[in-house]
Coordinates of C-alpha atoms in Angstrom, one line a residue:
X4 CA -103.4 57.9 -80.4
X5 CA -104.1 56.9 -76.9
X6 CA -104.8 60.2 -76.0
X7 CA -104.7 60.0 -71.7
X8 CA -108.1 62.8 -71.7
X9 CA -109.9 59.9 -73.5
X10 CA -108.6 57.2 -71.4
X11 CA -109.0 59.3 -68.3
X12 CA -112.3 59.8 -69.9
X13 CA -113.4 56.2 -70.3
X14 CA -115.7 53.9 -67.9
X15 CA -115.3 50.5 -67.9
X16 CA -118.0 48.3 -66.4
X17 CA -116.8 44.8 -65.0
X18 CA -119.4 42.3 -65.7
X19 CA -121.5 44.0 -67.9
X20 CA -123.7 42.5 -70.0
X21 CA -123.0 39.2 -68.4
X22 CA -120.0 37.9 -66.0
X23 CA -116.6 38.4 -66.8
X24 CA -117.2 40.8 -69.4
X25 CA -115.3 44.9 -68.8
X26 CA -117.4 46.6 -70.6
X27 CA -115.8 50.0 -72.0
X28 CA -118.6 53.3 -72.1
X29 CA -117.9 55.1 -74.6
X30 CA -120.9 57.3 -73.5
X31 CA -118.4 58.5 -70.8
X32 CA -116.2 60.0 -73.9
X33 CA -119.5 61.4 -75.6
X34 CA -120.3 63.5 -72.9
X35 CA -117.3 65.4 -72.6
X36 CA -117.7 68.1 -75.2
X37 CA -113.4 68.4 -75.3
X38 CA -113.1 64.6 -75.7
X39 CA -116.1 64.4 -78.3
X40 CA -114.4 66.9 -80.1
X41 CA -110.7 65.5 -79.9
X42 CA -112.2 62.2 -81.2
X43 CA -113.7 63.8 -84.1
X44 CA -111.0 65.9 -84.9
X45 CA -108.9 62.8 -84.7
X46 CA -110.6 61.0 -87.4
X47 CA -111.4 63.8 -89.7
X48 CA -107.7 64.6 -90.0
X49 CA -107.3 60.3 -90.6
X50 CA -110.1 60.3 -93.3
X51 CA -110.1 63.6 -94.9
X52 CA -108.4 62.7 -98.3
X53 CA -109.4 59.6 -98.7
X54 CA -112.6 60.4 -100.6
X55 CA -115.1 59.1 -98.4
X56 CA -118.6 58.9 -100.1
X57 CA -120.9 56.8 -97.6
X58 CA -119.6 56.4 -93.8
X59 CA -121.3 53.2 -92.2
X60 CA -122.5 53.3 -88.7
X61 CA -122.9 50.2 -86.5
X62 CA -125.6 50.3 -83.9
X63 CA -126.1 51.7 -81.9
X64 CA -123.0 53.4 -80.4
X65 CA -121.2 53.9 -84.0
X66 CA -124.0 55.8 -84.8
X67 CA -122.9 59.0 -83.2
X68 CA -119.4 59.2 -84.6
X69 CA -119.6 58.0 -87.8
X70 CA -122.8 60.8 -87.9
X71 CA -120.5 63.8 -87.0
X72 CA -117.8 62.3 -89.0
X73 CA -120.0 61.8 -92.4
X74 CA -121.1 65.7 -91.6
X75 CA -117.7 67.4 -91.6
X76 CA -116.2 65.0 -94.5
X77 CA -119.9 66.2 -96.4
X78 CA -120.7 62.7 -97.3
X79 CA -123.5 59.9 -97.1
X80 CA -124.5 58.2 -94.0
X81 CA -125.4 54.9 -94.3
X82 CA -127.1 52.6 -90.8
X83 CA -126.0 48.9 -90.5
X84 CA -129.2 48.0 -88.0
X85 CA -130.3 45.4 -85.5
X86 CA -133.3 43.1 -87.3
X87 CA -136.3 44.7 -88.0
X88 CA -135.8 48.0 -87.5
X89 CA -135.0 49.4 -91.1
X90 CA -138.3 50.2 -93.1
X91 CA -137.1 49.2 -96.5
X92 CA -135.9 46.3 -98.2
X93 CA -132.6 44.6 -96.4
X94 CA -129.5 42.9 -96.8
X95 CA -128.4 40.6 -93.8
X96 CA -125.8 38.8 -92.5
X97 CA -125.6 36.3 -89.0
X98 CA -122.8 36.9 -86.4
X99 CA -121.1 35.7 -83.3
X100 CA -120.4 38.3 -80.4
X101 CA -118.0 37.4 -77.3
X102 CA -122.0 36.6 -75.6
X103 CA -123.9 35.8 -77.9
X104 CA -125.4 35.7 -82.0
X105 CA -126.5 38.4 -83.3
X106 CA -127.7 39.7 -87.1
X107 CA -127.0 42.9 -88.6
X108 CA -129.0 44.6 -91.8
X109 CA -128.2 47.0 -94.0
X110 CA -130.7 48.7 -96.7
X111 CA -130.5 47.4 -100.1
X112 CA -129.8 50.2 -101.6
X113 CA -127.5 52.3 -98.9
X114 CA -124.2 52.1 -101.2
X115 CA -123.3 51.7 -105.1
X116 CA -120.0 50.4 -106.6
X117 CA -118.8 53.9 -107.0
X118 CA -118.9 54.5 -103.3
X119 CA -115.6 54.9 -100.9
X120 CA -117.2 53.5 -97.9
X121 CA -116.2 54.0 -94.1
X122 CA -117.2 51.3 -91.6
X123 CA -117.3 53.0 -88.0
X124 CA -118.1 50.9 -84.8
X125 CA -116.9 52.3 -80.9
X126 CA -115.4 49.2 -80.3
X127 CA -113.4 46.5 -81.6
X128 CA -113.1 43.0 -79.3
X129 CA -113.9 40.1 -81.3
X130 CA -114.5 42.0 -84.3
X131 CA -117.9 39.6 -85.3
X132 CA -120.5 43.0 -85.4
X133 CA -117.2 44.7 -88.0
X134 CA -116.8 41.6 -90.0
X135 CA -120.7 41.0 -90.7
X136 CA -120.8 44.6 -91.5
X137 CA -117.7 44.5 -93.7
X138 CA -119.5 41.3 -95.6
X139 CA -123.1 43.4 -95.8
X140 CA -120.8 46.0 -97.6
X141 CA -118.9 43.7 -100.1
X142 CA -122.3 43.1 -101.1
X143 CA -122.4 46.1 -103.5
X144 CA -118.6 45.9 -104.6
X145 CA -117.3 49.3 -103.6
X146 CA -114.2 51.0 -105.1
X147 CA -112.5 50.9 -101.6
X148 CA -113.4 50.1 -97.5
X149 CA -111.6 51.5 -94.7
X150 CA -112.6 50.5 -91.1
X151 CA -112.2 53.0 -88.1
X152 CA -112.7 52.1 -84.2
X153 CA -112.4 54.4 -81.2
X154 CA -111.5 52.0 -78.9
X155 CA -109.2 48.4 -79.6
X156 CA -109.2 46.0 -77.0
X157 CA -106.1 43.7 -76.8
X158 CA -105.7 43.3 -73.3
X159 CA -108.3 40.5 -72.8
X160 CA -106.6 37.6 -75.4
X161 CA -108.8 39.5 -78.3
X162 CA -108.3 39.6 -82.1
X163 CA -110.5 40.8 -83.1
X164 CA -107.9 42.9 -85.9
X165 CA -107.1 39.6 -87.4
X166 CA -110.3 39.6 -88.8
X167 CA -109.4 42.6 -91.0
X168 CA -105.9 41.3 -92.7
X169 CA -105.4 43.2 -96.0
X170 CA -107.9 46.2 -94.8
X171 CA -106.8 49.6 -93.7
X172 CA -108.1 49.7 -90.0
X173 CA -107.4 52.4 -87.6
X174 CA -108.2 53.4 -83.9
X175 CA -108.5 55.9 -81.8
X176 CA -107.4 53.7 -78.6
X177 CA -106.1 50.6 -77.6
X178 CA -106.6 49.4 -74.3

């Protein structure tokens, strides 16, 4: 798509959270009510016949999309979650990020094997937060997984795509 509002749109932070990171703010893109709007029209049309039961949001920043998203497709949203911070019993899976290891959860019971599930994240770099997510949700053997981005980064020697072979993934951007 590359749409030039959203990339006007876009703030990217150099060395943010740690040196030598650019660090894109999707915030930027959430605050503009005709770029929030584009973005979800953009993935509704993408998504709309697909049959979409649960939508997946990572946190915290895929929350917001894949929320407004799981609202106009009238379907099931579903929180993959930072340690400790889902009541209920949990599912969880260890990661590497470009800085760092990490550890996402999901509910034990957030999706059956009837479900068509929708993983949604901001942004794609390494693709370590996606893939642990994508492996929490293999867990209950869904009927199908698509995985949707707003923003690929490809400029910095990432790969994060590779990750995914043999997966429908989309995005709204790449940089």
């Amino acid at each position: 798509m590359n749409n030039k509002l959203l990339i006007d749109n876009l703030r990217c932070i150099p060395d943010f959270p740690k040196k030598g990171i650019n660090f894109r703010d999707v915030t930027t893109l959430y605050k503009n009510a005709e770029c929030f709007k584009l973005m979800l029209d953009e993935m509704y049309e993408l998504y709309k016949d697909k049959g979409i039961t649960k939508i997946v949001g990572i946190e915290s920043r895929g929350f917001v999309m894949a929320s407004a998203l799981a609202g106009k497709l009238g379907c099931g949203l579903v929180l993959a979650r930072k340690p400790g911070k889902l009541p209920s019993t949990v599912i969880k899976e260890q990661f590497s990020k470009e800085y760092g290891v990490d550890t996402v959860e999901m509910h034990l019971d957030s999706i059956t094997s009837d479900d068509v599930v929708l993983i949604h994240d901001d942004l794609l770099a390494t693709g370590g937060t996606a893939k642990a997510t994508y492996k929490l949700v293999q867990h209950f053997n869904p009927k199908k997984v698509y995985i949707n981005f707003i923003i690929e980064i490809t400029d910095e020697g990432l790969h994060g795509r590779d990750l995914f072979e043999g997966i429908e993934l989309t995005t709204l951007m790449t940089i």
